[in-house]
Amino acid sequence: MDLRIQKTNNAIVNAFIKLRSKKPLNKITVTELSKEAMISKATFYLHYRDIYDLSEQLQDRLVLDILNDMPHPDRITTHPDEYTKELIAAFNANTALTNILFPDEEKNLLAQRLEKHIKDAVYRAMPSLQTSLEFDIALSMLIHGAFHTYQSHMNKDPDAAIECICKISLLLTDAVTGRS
């Protein structure tokens, strides 16, 4: 990528994160962002359709960065407890940016994006599972359940919450895959 394009994109992203940390998405204007990034509005529109497009792309990039720390998506079926611990660790390593891009009222969006990208990775690694409705439902429950449970209990006793989530993920996966 051209260095000028990269610098411009970095300026846009940094300005967006700075503004997003202070105000809701619907209160950020392209004019304000362009001024903060020291670019013209036309330059912004060369890169993104609107503020929402920028936000969605950054959210997807963050989720992919979190999941790229976990190179073996098939472990969710073979070692779901370890996979869950790795996912939570990767999520925790990105807490500050996650809280900016997915504030409290948008945490469900984060769970949905995690589900989409985890399923994509699992089904690429294990295409035979893609036709199993039972596995798909179990995977949704595992992803959303682990995410929301951890979110609800991380301030109480995070280690106990992680252990409990890991045990449940192991039970759920074993039930669906027929292991015991």
C-alpha positions as a LaTeX table, in Angstrom:
\begin{tabular}{lrrr}
\hline
Residue & $x$ (\AA) & $y$ (\AA) & $z$ (\AA) \\
\hline
Met1 & 0.00 & 0.00 & 0.00 \\
Asp2 & 1.18 & 3.51 & $-0.83$ \\
Leu3 & 2.76 & 5.15 & 2.23 \\
Arg4 & 0.65 & 8.31 & 1.78 \\
Ile5 & $-2.54$ & 6.27 & 1.75 \\
Gln6 & $-1.43$ & 4.40 & 4.86 \\
Lys7 & $-0.58$ & 7.63 & 6.69 \\
Thr8 & $-3.95$ & 9.13 & 5.75 \\
Asn9 & $-5.78$ & 6.01 & 6.87 \\
Asn10 & $-3.87$ & 5.98 & 10.16 \\
Ala11 & $-4.78$ & 9.63 & 10.72 \\
Ile12 & $-8.45$ & 8.85 & 10.07 \\
Val13 & $-8.42$ & 5.84 & 12.40 \\
Asn14 & $-6.58$ & 7.67 & 15.18 \\
Ala15 & $-8.92$ & 10.66 & 14.93 \\
Phe16 & $-11.94$ & 8.36 & 14.98 \\
Ile17 & $-10.72$ & 6.47 & 18.06 \\
Lys18 & $-10.00$ & 9.74 & 19.85 \\
Leu19 & $-13.47$ & 11.10 & 19.05 \\
Arg20 & $-15.21$ & 7.77 & 19.70 \\
Ser21 & $-13.67$ & 7.55 & 23.15 \\
Lys22 & $-15.40$ & 10.82 & 24.03 \\
Lys23 & $-18.80$ & 10.59 & 22.34 \\
Pro24 & $-21.38$ & 8.26 & 20.81 \\
Leu25 & $-20.98$ & 7.23 & 17.19 \\
Asn26 & $-24.08$ & 9.11 & 16.05 \\
Lys27 & $-22.61$ & 12.37 & 17.40 \\
Ile28 & $-19.40$ & 12.17 & 15.32 \\
Thr29 & $-19.51$ & 14.00 & 12.01 \\
Val30 & $-17.28$ & 13.59 & 8.98 \\
Thr31 & $-16.47$ & 17.30 & 9.23 \\
Glu32 & $-15.31$ & 16.92 & 12.83 \\
Leu33 & $-13.33$ & 13.77 & 12.09 \\
Ser34 & $-11.70$ & 15.31 & 9.02 \\
Lys35 & $-10.65$ & 18.34 & 11.03 \\
Glu36 & $-9.20$ & 16.11 & 13.78 \\
Ala37 & $-7.34$ & 13.99 & 11.19 \\
Met38 & $-6.22$ & 17.10 & 9.29 \\
Ile39 & $-7.66$ & 15.88 & 6.00 \\
Ser40 & $-10.41$ & 17.08 & 3.71 \\
Lys41 & $-13.88$ & 15.57 & 3.77 \\
Ala42 & $-13.29$ & 14.43 & 0.18 \\
Thr43 & $-10.24$ & 12.47 & 1.34 \\
Phe44 & $-12.32$ & 10.78 & 4.03 \\
Tyr45 & $-14.87$ & 9.73 & 1.41 \\
Leu46 & $-12.12$ & 8.21 & $-0.73$ \\
His47 & $-11.59$ & 5.71 & 2.09 \\
Tyr48 & $-15.04$ & 5.22 & 3.67 \\
Arg49 & $-18.71$ & 5.62 & 2.75 \\
Asp50 & $-19.54$ & 7.30 & 6.07 \\
Ile51 & $-18.75$ & 7.23 & 9.79 \\
Tyr52 & $-20.71$ & 4.00 & 10.22 \\
Asp53 & $-18.69$ & 2.25 & 7.49 \\
Leu54 & $-15.48$ & 3.32 & 9.24 \\
Ser55 & $-16.80$ & 2.06 & 12.58 \\
Glu56 & $-17.87$ & $-1.31$ & 11.15 \\
Gln57 & $-14.53$ & $-1.82$ & 9.42 \\
Leu58 & $-12.64$ & $-1.04$ & 12.63 \\
Gln59 & $-14.90$ & $-3.36$ & 14.63 \\
Asp60 & $-14.31$ & $-6.19$ & 12.16 \\
Arg61 & $-10.56$ & $-5.53$ & 12.14 \\
Leu62 & $-10.48$ & $-5.68$ & 15.96 \\
Val63 & $-12.41$ & $-8.97$ & 16.06 \\
Leu64 & $-10.09$ & $-10.45$ & 13.42 \\
Asp65 & $-7.04$ & $-9.24$ & 15.37 \\
Ile66 & $-8.41$ & $-10.95$ & 18.48 \\
Leu67 & $-9.06$ & $-14.17$ & 16.59 \\
Asn68 & $-5.75$ & $-14.09$ & 14.71 \\
Asp69 & $-4.08$ & $-14.59$ & 18.09 \\
Met70 & $-5.72$ & $-18.03$ & 18.00 \\
Pro71 & $-4.38$ & $-19.87$ & 14.94 \\
His72 & $-6.27$ & $-23.16$ & 15.47 \\
Pro73 & $-10.04$ & $-22.58$ & 15.28 \\
Asp74 & $-10.67$ & $-26.35$ & 15.27 \\
Arg75 & $-9.59$ & $-26.39$ & 18.93 \\
Ile76 & $-13.06$ & $-25.14$ & 19.79 \\
Thr77 & $-14.23$ & $-28.71$ & 19.10 \\
Thr78 & $-11.21$ & $-30.64$ & 20.38 \\
His79 & $-10.18$ & $-28.49$ & 23.37 \\
Pro80 & $-13.04$ & $-26.02$ & 23.96 \\
Asp81 & $-11.88$ & $-25.24$ & 27.48 \\
Glu82 & $-8.41$ & $-24.19$ & 26.28 \\
Tyr83 & $-9.90$ & $-22.35$ & 23.30 \\
Thr84 & $-12.21$ & $-20.42$ & 25.62 \\
Lys85 & $-9.30$ & $-19.41$ & 27.86 \\
Glu86 & $-7.31$ & $-18.27$ & 24.82 \\
Leu87 & $-10.27$ & $-16.29$ & 23.50 \\
Ile88 & $-10.79$ & $-14.54$ & 26.82 \\
Ala89 & $-7.05$ & $-13.78$ & 27.08 \\
Ala90 & $-7.04$ & $-12.35$ & 23.53 \\
Phe91 & $-10.16$ & $-10.35$ & 24.34 \\
Asn92 & $-8.58$ & $-9.01$ & 27.56 \\
Ala93 & $-5.43$ & $-7.98$ & 25.69 \\
Asn94 & $-7.61$ & $-5.67$ & 23.58 \\
Thr95 & $-9.91$ & $-4.34$ & 26.32 \\
Ala96 & $-9.22$ & $-0.61$ & 25.86 \\
Leu97 & $-9.91$ & $-0.56$ & 22.12 \\
Thr98 & $-12.82$ & $-2.97$ & 22.54 \\
Asn99 & $-14.47$ & $-0.64$ & 25.03 \\
Ile100 & $-14.09$ & 2.29 & 22.63 \\
Leu101 & $-15.37$ & 0.49 & 19.53 \\
Phe102 & $-18.01$ & $-1.54$ & 21.39 \\
Pro103 & $-19.31$ & 0.55 & 24.31 \\
Asp104 & $-21.76$ & $-1.07$ & 26.73 \\
Glu105 & $-24.82$ & $-0.52$ & 24.55 \\
Glu106 & $-23.04$ & $-2.26$ & 21.65 \\
Lys107 & $-21.59$ & $-5.31$ & 23.43 \\
Asn108 & $-24.14$ & $-7.55$ & 21.66 \\
Leu109 & $-22.63$ & $-6.40$ & 18.37 \\
Leu110 & $-19.24$ & $-7.65$ & 19.55 \\
Ala111 & $-20.70$ & $-11.07$ & 20.39 \\
Gln112 & $-22.38$ & $-11.23$ & 16.97 \\
Arg113 & $-19.16$ & $-10.33$ & 15.16 \\
Leu114 & $-17.20$ & $-12.84$ & 17.22 \\
Glu115 & $-19.75$ & $-15.52$ & 16.35 \\
Lys116 & $-19.60$ & $-14.75$ & 12.63 \\
His117 & $-15.81$ & $-14.79$ & 12.45 \\
Ile118 & $-15.34$ & $-17.80$ & 14.74 \\
Lys119 & $-17.87$ & $-19.80$ & 12.73 \\
Asp120 & $-16.21$ & $-18.78$ & 9.46 \\
Ala121 & $-12.84$ & $-19.97$ & 10.80 \\
Val122 & $-14.22$ & $-23.21$ & 12.27 \\
Tyr123 & $-16.12$ & $-24.10$ & 9.09 \\
Arg124 & $-13.09$ & $-23.33$ & 6.92 \\
Ala125 & $-11.01$ & $-25.65$ & 9.09 \\
Met126 & $-13.76$ & $-28.30$ & 9.43 \\
Pro127 & $-16.20$ & $-28.01$ & 6.49 \\
Ser128 & $-18.01$ & $-31.25$ & 7.40 \\
Leu129 & $-19.46$ & $-29.56$ & 10.51 \\
Gln130 & $-21.12$ & $-26.84$ & 8.46 \\
Thr131 & $-24.14$ & $-29.02$ & 7.72 \\
Ser132 & $-24.76$ & $-29.93$ & 11.36 \\
Leu133 & $-27.54$ & $-27.78$ & 12.77 \\
Glu134 & $-26.89$ & $-29.26$ & 16.22 \\
Phe135 & $-23.24$ & $-28.21$ & 16.09 \\
Asp136 & $-24.10$ & $-24.76$ & 14.74 \\
Ile137 & $-26.56$ & $-24.15$ & 17.57 \\
Ala138 & $-24.11$ & $-25.46$ & 20.16 \\
Leu139 & $-21.39$ & $-23.22$ & 18.74 \\
Ser140 & $-23.70$ & $-20.18$ & 18.95 \\
Met141 & $-24.56$ & $-21.04$ & 22.55 \\
Leu142 & $-20.92$ & $-21.55$ & 23.41 \\
Ile143 & $-19.79$ & $-18.26$ & 21.87 \\
His144 & $-22.63$ & $-16.08$ & 23.13 \\
Gly145 & $-22.92$ & $-17.84$ & 26.48 \\
Ala146 & $-19.21$ & $-17.62$ & 27.22 \\
Phe147 & $-19.03$ & $-14.01$ & 26.10 \\
His148 & $-22.05$ & $-12.77$ & 28.05 \\
Thr149 & $-21.27$ & $-14.83$ & 31.13 \\
Tyr150 & $-17.73$ & $-13.52$ & 31.25 \\
Gln151 & $-18.96$ & $-9.95$ & 30.72 \\
Ser152 & $-21.43$ & $-10.35$ & 33.58 \\
His153 & $-18.98$ & $-11.93$ & 36.02 \\
Met154 & $-15.55$ & $-10.54$ & 35.15 \\
Asn155 & $-15.75$ & $-7.92$ & 37.89 \\
Lys156 & $-16.75$ & $-10.44$ & 40.57 \\
Asp157 & $-14.25$ & $-13.28$ & 40.27 \\
Pro158 & $-12.78$ & $-13.51$ & 36.75 \\
Asp159 & $-10.75$ & $-16.67$ & 37.40 \\
Ala160 & $-13.75$ & $-18.55$ & 38.79 \\
Ala161 & $-15.91$ & $-17.30$ & 35.91 \\
Ile162 & $-13.36$ & $-18.49$ & 33.34 \\
Glu163 & $-13.08$ & $-21.91$ & 34.99 \\
Cys164 & $-16.85$ & $-22.34$ & 35.08 \\
Ile165 & $-17.24$ & $-21.20$ & 31.45 \\
Cys166 & $-14.51$ & $-23.64$ & 30.40 \\
Lys167 & $-16.21$ & $-26.55$ & 32.17 \\
Ile168 & $-19.56$ & $-25.74$ & 30.55 \\
Ser169 & $-17.98$ & $-25.32$ & 27.10 \\
Leu170 & $-16.34$ & $-28.73$ & 27.49 \\
Leu171 & $-19.64$ & $-30.34$ & 28.51 \\
Leu172 & $-21.53$ & $-28.70$ & 25.64 \\
Thr173 & $-18.95$ & $-29.66$ & 23.04 \\
Asp174 & $-18.70$ & $-33.21$ & 24.35 \\
Ala175 & $-22.49$ & $-33.60$ & 24.18 \\
Val176 & $-22.64$ & $-32.39$ & 20.56 \\
Thr177 & $-19.63$ & $-34.34$ & 19.34 \\
Gly178 & $-20.60$ & $-37.51$ & 21.20 \\
Arg179 & $-17.52$ & $-37.56$ & 23.44 \\
Ser180 & $-17.95$ & $-38.27$ & 27.12 \\
\hline
\end{tabular}
